[in-house]
């Protein structure tokens, strides 16, 4: 952790106000990315654990975890004496906050009150392709047509899977729409955060995003507590603690550093391991059955996403 903090502080010292180039592209980006994905792979099962008992509302889980992470972030920023973001960087921090602090946690918390963790994992499996698309658009890259074709096919495969799991196209549930919305929010937050991490540093980026979103998340937490005072078993509170400390904060230290090292579209492909790990955790921790539709749906979505993000991307000059 000390090494990661020092790396990011050095990166920050040489940052520019405009979008900076990738930090010495190497296999290190994939390694940091995989470490972040490993941390995130527990997010869906632990969210399912936290909401399963009904003692903690989805709004409380989605907002209070951000409040706790914001307290950690504020302490880290103050202790290390980080400089404030400048000018347009604040707007970009707001984009990151809207995607990964507000959008993804809140939407998945509501979705997983009814959707099994394994189902949510497969729907979210389109996230690598979505992140690559966001990185292409934000980074002004020009991929070949095959990239766009496979990214679209992957998204369609995810929609079809969700519909079939719900009993046909007419059975597409609100939970699926919430999950797809979470994917879009996360993809935008990941892409913008990866670029911003080249300027502010990886842990600094997520820390400022958490601090910026803190007033809103505190208000939402207060509202949720007033509506339903939280309660739960020790296991449920332990799952919530993981969501707050690791999924909401520490996991982004590695993930945003991997994206900053880049290139983002290539590093994003390590997310392909996340749904596989998540489905395994759901089976081991929650006792969810690994059905053939889930396995086949996961393979189809992952295969499409893998083909999309592995397509060689060409950058503009």
Short mmCIF file of C-alpha atoms in Angstrom, two decimals:
data_model
loop_
_atom_site.label_atom_id
_atom_site.label_comp_id
_atom_site.label_asym_id
_atom_site.label_seq_id
_atom_site.Cartn_x
_atom_site.Cartn_y
_atom_site.Cartn_z
CA UNK A 1 0.00 0.00 0.00
CA UNK A 2 2.84 2.39 0.87
CA UNK A 3 4.48 1.62 -2.50
CA UNK A 4 1.23 2.30 -4.36
CA UNK A 5 0.72 5.62 -2.57
CA UNK A 6 4.28 6.73 -3.35
CA UNK A 7 3.92 5.76 -7.02
CA UNK A 8 0.75 7.81 -7.34
CA UNK A 9 2.27 10.81 -5.59
CA UNK A 10 5.18 10.76 -8.07
CA UNK A 11 2.72 10.43 -10.95
CA UNK A 12 0.79 13.43 -9.63
CA UNK A 13 3.88 15.62 -9.48
CA UNK A 14 4.42 15.29 -13.22
CA UNK A 15 0.75 15.52 -14.20
CA UNK A 16 -0.62 18.04 -16.67
CA UNK A 17 -3.91 19.83 -16.53
CA UNK A 18 -5.05 18.22 -19.78
CA UNK A 19 -5.50 14.47 -20.25
CA UNK A 20 -2.10 12.89 -19.78
CA UNK A 21 -0.75 9.96 -21.79
CA UNK A 22 -0.63 6.44 -20.41
CA UNK A 23 1.97 5.81 -17.73
CA UNK A 24 4.74 3.65 -19.23
CA UNK A 25 2.50 0.94 -20.79
CA UNK A 26 3.58 -2.51 -19.63
CA UNK A 27 2.27 -5.74 -18.16
CA UNK A 28 2.10 -3.91 -14.83
CA UNK A 29 -1.18 -2.35 -15.97
CA UNK A 30 -2.74 -5.78 -16.41
CA UNK A 31 -1.40 -6.89 -13.02
CA UNK A 32 -2.85 -3.91 -11.15
CA UNK A 33 -6.09 -4.31 -13.09
CA UNK A 34 -6.39 -7.98 -12.16
CA UNK A 35 -5.81 -7.13 -8.50
CA UNK A 36 -8.66 -4.64 -8.65
CA UNK A 37 -10.93 -7.11 -10.41
CA UNK A 38 -10.22 -9.71 -7.73
CA UNK A 39 -11.36 -7.22 -5.09
CA UNK A 40 -14.48 -6.30 -7.08
CA UNK A 41 -15.44 -9.93 -7.77
CA UNK A 42 -16.89 -10.19 -4.24
CA UNK A 43 -19.06 -7.08 -4.63
CA UNK A 44 -22.15 -8.73 -6.13
CA UNK A 45 -22.25 -11.74 -3.72
CA UNK A 46 -21.65 -9.54 -0.68
CA UNK A 47 -24.29 -7.06 -1.81
CA UNK A 48 -26.68 -9.99 -2.10
CA UNK A 49 -25.73 -11.09 1.44
CA UNK A 50 -26.27 -7.58 2.81
CA UNK A 51 -29.74 -7.14 1.28
CA UNK A 52 -30.94 -10.73 1.74
CA UNK A 53 -32.11 -10.39 5.34
CA UNK A 54 -34.13 -7.25 4.68
CA UNK A 55 -32.70 -5.45 7.70
CA UNK A 56 -30.71 -3.02 5.56
CA UNK A 57 -32.48 -1.23 2.74
CA UNK A 58 -30.86 -1.10 -0.71
CA UNK A 59 -30.64 2.69 -0.45
CA UNK A 60 -28.79 2.42 2.87
CA UNK A 61 -26.32 -0.13 1.48
CA UNK A 62 -25.71 1.87 -1.67
CA UNK A 63 -25.24 5.20 0.09
CA UNK A 64 -23.83 4.41 3.53
CA UNK A 65 -20.96 2.40 2.07
CA UNK A 66 -19.94 5.54 0.15
CA UNK A 67 -20.13 7.64 3.32
CA UNK A 68 -17.76 5.29 5.16
CA UNK A 69 -15.40 5.21 2.18
CA UNK A 70 -15.53 9.02 1.99
CA UNK A 71 -14.39 9.28 5.61
CA UNK A 72 -11.41 7.06 4.81
CA UNK A 73 -10.71 9.08 1.67
CA UNK A 74 -10.85 12.43 3.46
CA UNK A 75 -8.45 11.15 6.11
CA UNK A 76 -6.01 9.86 3.48
CA UNK A 77 -6.11 13.11 1.50
CA UNK A 78 -5.59 15.23 4.61
CA UNK A 79 -2.83 13.03 6.01
CA UNK A 80 -0.83 13.10 2.77
CA UNK A 81 -1.50 16.78 2.01
CA UNK A 82 -2.86 16.29 -1.51
CA UNK A 83 -3.53 19.35 -3.64
CA UNK A 84 -7.07 20.12 -4.77
CA UNK A 85 -8.16 19.28 -8.32
CA UNK A 86 -8.08 22.31 -10.59
CA UNK A 87 -10.66 23.83 -12.90
CA UNK A 88 -12.19 21.30 -15.27
CA UNK A 89 -10.79 18.46 -13.18
CA UNK A 90 -13.62 19.03 -10.69
CA UNK A 91 -16.19 18.37 -13.42
CA UNK A 92 -14.36 15.20 -14.37
CA UNK A 93 -14.22 14.12 -10.72
CA UNK A 94 -18.01 14.63 -10.66
CA UNK A 95 -18.36 12.28 -13.65
CA UNK A 96 -16.35 9.64 -11.80
CA UNK A 97 -18.44 10.16 -8.66
CA UNK A 98 -21.70 9.87 -10.59
CA UNK A 99 -20.58 6.60 -12.15
CA UNK A 100 -18.78 4.63 -9.46
CA UNK A 101 -19.82 6.30 -6.19
CA UNK A 102 -23.53 6.91 -6.86
CA UNK A 103 -24.68 5.08 -9.99
CA UNK A 104 -23.21 1.58 -9.81
CA UNK A 105 -23.53 0.95 -6.03
CA UNK A 106 -27.10 2.25 -5.72
CA UNK A 107 -28.43 0.58 -8.87
CA UNK A 108 -26.88 -2.81 -8.09
CA UNK A 109 -28.11 -2.68 -4.48
CA UNK A 110 -31.70 -2.27 -5.65
CA UNK A 111 -31.31 -4.85 -8.44
CA UNK A 112 -29.90 -7.54 -6.15
CA UNK A 113 -32.86 -7.42 -3.79
CA UNK A 114 -34.58 -9.72 -6.33
CA UNK A 115 -31.90 -10.89 -8.80
CA UNK A 116 -29.59 -13.78 -7.80
CA UNK A 117 -25.91 -12.90 -7.56
CA UNK A 118 -24.98 -15.30 -10.39
CA UNK A 119 -27.60 -13.70 -12.65
CA UNK A 120 -26.30 -10.22 -11.85
CA UNK A 121 -22.75 -11.35 -12.56
CA UNK A 122 -23.58 -12.52 -16.07
CA UNK A 123 -25.53 -9.37 -16.96
CA UNK A 124 -22.65 -7.23 -15.67
CA UNK A 125 -20.26 -9.33 -17.79
CA UNK A 126 -20.83 -6.88 -20.64
CA UNK A 127 -18.99 -4.25 -18.57
CA UNK A 128 -15.53 -4.92 -20.13
CA UNK A 129 -16.86 -4.15 -23.61
CA UNK A 130 -18.78 -1.15 -22.28
CA UNK A 131 -15.64 0.15 -20.57
CA UNK A 132 -13.64 -0.34 -23.77
CA UNK A 133 -16.27 1.58 -25.74
CA UNK A 134 -16.20 4.42 -23.21
CA UNK A 135 -12.40 4.44 -23.31
CA UNK A 136 -12.43 4.55 -27.12
CA UNK A 137 -14.86 7.47 -27.19
CA UNK A 138 -13.15 9.38 -24.38
CA UNK A 139 -9.61 8.63 -25.57
CA UNK A 140 -10.32 9.48 -29.25
CA UNK A 141 -9.25 6.08 -30.54
CA UNK A 142 -10.37 4.67 -33.89
CA UNK A 143 -10.97 0.92 -33.65
CA UNK A 144 -11.87 -1.25 -36.65
CA UNK A 145 -15.49 -2.06 -37.42
CA UNK A 146 -15.11 -5.55 -35.92
CA UNK A 147 -14.68 -3.95 -32.49
CA UNK A 148 -18.02 -2.16 -32.69
CA UNK A 149 -19.74 -5.27 -34.09
CA UNK A 150 -18.57 -7.53 -31.27
CA UNK A 151 -19.26 -4.89 -28.60
CA UNK A 152 -22.85 -4.64 -29.91
CA UNK A 153 -23.21 -8.42 -30.10
CA UNK A 154 -21.99 -8.71 -26.50
CA UNK A 155 -24.56 -6.19 -25.30
CA UNK A 156 -27.33 -7.98 -27.22
CA UNK A 157 -26.22 -11.32 -25.77
CA UNK A 158 -26.47 -9.90 -22.26
CA UNK A 159 -29.97 -8.54 -22.91
CA UNK A 160 -31.15 -11.85 -24.39
CA UNK A 161 -29.69 -13.78 -21.47
CA UNK A 162 -31.45 -11.56 -18.95
CA UNK A 163 -34.74 -11.84 -20.86
CA UNK A 164 -34.58 -15.64 -21.11
CA UNK A 165 -33.75 -15.97 -17.43
CA UNK A 166 -36.86 -13.91 -16.72
CA UNK A 167 -39.14 -16.10 -18.83
CA UNK A 168 -38.81 -14.54 -22.28
CA UNK A 169 -38.58 -11.06 -23.75
CA UNK A 170 -41.74 -10.12 -21.90
CA UNK A 171 -40.13 -11.27 -18.67
CA UNK A 172 -37.33 -8.71 -18.58
CA UNK A 173 -37.43 -7.44 -14.99
CA UNK A 174 -36.70 -4.04 -13.51
CA UNK A 175 -33.67 -5.61 -11.85
CA UNK A 176 -32.18 -6.28 -15.29
CA UNK A 177 -32.74 -2.69 -16.37
CA UNK A 178 -31.09 -1.51 -13.16
CA UNK A 179 -28.12 -3.79 -13.80
CA UNK A 180 -27.71 -2.49 -17.35
CA UNK A 181 -27.91 1.06 -16.01
CA UNK A 182 -25.20 0.17 -13.49
CA UNK A 183 -23.01 -1.11 -16.33
CA UNK A 184 -23.32 2.17 -18.23
CA UNK A 185 -22.59 4.19 -15.09
CA UNK A 186 -19.54 2.10 -14.20
CA UNK A 187 -18.15 2.14 -17.74
CA UNK A 188 -18.25 5.94 -17.87
CA UNK A 189 -16.80 6.24 -14.37
CA UNK A 190 -14.02 3.76 -15.17
CA UNK A 191 -13.01 5.45 -18.43
CA UNK A 192 -13.00 8.98 -17.03
CA UNK A 193 -11.34 7.82 -13.83
CA UNK A 194 -8.61 6.03 -15.74
CA UNK A 195 -7.76 9.21 -17.63
CA UNK A 196 -7.98 11.40 -14.54
CA UNK A 197 -5.77 9.01 -12.58
CA UNK A 198 -2.93 9.91 -14.96
CA UNK A 199 -3.17 13.47 -13.67
CA UNK A 200 -4.22 13.18 -10.02
CA UNK A 201 -3.06 9.64 -9.20
CA UNK A 202 -5.14 6.48 -8.81
CA UNK A 203 -6.12 6.61 -5.15
CA UNK A 204 -6.41 10.39 -5.25
CA UNK A 205 -8.98 10.17 -8.06
CA UNK A 206 -11.36 7.86 -6.23
CA UNK A 207 -10.75 9.75 -2.97
CA UNK A 208 -11.77 13.11 -4.45
CA UNK A 209 -14.79 11.47 -6.12
CA UNK A 210 -15.92 10.07 -2.76
CA UNK A 211 -15.41 13.40 -0.98
CA UNK A 212 -17.28 15.30 -3.71
CA UNK A 213 -20.25 12.91 -3.54
CA UNK A 214 -20.25 12.79 0.27
CA UNK A 215 -22.95 15.47 0.91
CA UNK A 216 -25.42 13.68 -1.39
CA UNK A 217 -24.61 10.25 0.02
CA UNK A 218 -24.90 11.52 3.60
CA UNK A 219 -28.35 12.93 2.79
CA UNK A 220 -29.44 9.66 1.17
CA UNK A 221 -28.10 7.68 4.13
CA UNK A 222 -29.99 9.88 6.58
CA UNK A 223 -33.20 9.47 4.56
CA UNK A 224 -32.79 5.69 4.39
CA UNK A 225 -32.15 5.43 8.15
CA UNK A 226 -35.23 7.53 8.89
CA UNK A 227 -37.35 5.33 6.62
CA UNK A 228 -35.89 2.04 7.89
CA UNK A 229 -33.36 1.89 10.72
CA UNK A 230 -30.71 -0.61 9.59
CA UNK A 231 -30.30 -3.94 11.32
CA UNK A 232 -28.70 -7.23 10.43
CA UNK A 233 -26.69 -10.22 11.49
CA UNK A 234 -22.94 -10.17 12.02
CA UNK A 235 -22.46 -11.76 8.60
CA UNK A 236 -24.59 -9.09 6.91
CA UNK A 237 -22.69 -6.28 8.62
CA UNK A 238 -19.37 -7.93 7.67
CA UNK A 239 -20.50 -8.04 4.04
CA UNK A 240 -21.48 -4.37 4.25
CA UNK A 241 -18.06 -3.52 5.73
CA UNK A 242 -16.33 -5.19 2.78
CA UNK A 243 -18.49 -3.21 0.35
CA UNK A 244 -17.59 0.05 2.10
CA UNK A 245 -13.86 -0.45 2.63
CA UNK A 246 -12.77 -2.64 -0.29
CA UNK A 247 -15.39 -2.46 -3.07
CA UNK A 248 -15.95 1.26 -2.59
CA UNK A 249 -12.40 2.37 -1.89
CA UNK A 250 -9.33 0.13 -1.69
CA UNK A 251 -10.18 -1.87 -4.81
CA UNK A 252 -10.03 1.33 -6.87
CA UNK A 253 -6.43 1.94 -5.76
CA UNK A 254 -5.33 -0.97 -7.94
CA UNK A 255 -8.01 -0.68 -10.64
CA UNK A 256 -7.46 2.98 -11.49
CA UNK A 257 -3.68 2.54 -11.37
CA UNK A 258 -4.02 -0.31 -13.90
CA UNK A 259 -6.18 1.85 -16.16
CA UNK A 260 -3.78 4.78 -15.78
CA UNK A 261 -0.81 2.62 -16.83
CA UNK A 262 -3.00 1.41 -19.70
CA UNK A 263 -3.80 1.23 -22.41
CA UNK A 264 -7.31 1.28 -20.96
CA UNK A 265 -9.03 -0.79 -23.64
CA UNK A 266 -6.51 -3.59 -23.12
CA UNK A 267 -6.47 -3.41 -19.33
CA UNK A 268 -10.28 -3.49 -19.29
CA UNK A 269 -10.21 -7.04 -20.67
CA UNK A 270 -9.04 -8.40 -17.31
CA UNK A 271 -12.61 -7.66 -16.17
CA UNK A 272 -13.55 -10.76 -18.15
CA UNK A 273 -12.38 -12.78 -15.18
CA UNK A 274 -14.75 -10.96 -12.83
CA UNK A 275 -18.07 -12.63 -13.75
CA UNK A 276 -16.43 -16.05 -13.66
CA UNK A 277 -15.02 -15.39 -10.19
CA UNK A 278 -18.30 -13.84 -9.03
CA UNK A 279 -20.36 -16.83 -10.15
CA UNK A 280 -17.96 -19.14 -8.32
CA UNK A 281 -18.19 -17.01 -5.15
CA UNK A 282 -22.00 -17.04 -5.42
CA UNK A 283 -21.99 -20.82 -5.57
CA UNK A 284 -19.49 -21.21 -2.72
CA UNK A 285 -20.75 -18.48 -0.39
CA UNK A 286 -24.46 -18.33 -1.17
CA UNK A 287 -25.13 -21.88 -2.31
CA UNK A 288 -26.54 -20.70 -5.63
CA UNK A 289 -26.84 -23.48 -8.17
CA UNK A 290 -24.67 -23.28 -11.28
CA UNK A 291 -27.36 -23.97 -13.88
CA UNK A 292 -26.65 -24.61 -17.56
CA UNK A 293 -28.45 -21.42 -18.68
CA UNK A 294 -26.27 -19.38 -16.32
CA UNK A 295 -23.07 -21.07 -17.46
CA UNK A 296 -23.93 -20.88 -21.16
CA UNK A 297 -25.13 -17.29 -20.84
CA UNK A 298 -21.94 -16.37 -19.07
CA UNK A 299 -19.78 -18.05 -21.71
CA UNK A 300 -21.66 -16.30 -24.53
CA UNK A 301 -21.43 -12.84 -23.01
CA UNK A 302 -17.79 -13.26 -21.98
CA UNK A 303 -16.83 -14.60 -25.42
CA UNK A 304 -18.41 -11.59 -27.14
CA UNK A 305 -16.81 -9.15 -24.74
CA UNK A 306 -13.44 -10.88 -25.06
CA UNK A 307 -13.52 -10.62 -28.85
CA UNK A 308 -14.46 -6.95 -28.65
CA UNK A 309 -11.79 -5.81 -26.22
CA UNK A 310 -9.06 -7.94 -27.81
CA UNK A 311 -9.57 -6.26 -31.16
CA UNK A 312 -6.46 -4.21 -31.92
CA UNK A 313 -7.23 -0.57 -31.29
CA UNK A 314 -5.67 2.17 -33.36
CA UNK A 315 -5.03 5.56 -31.76
CA UNK A 316 -5.28 8.86 -33.48
CA UNK A 317 -2.11 10.84 -33.75
#
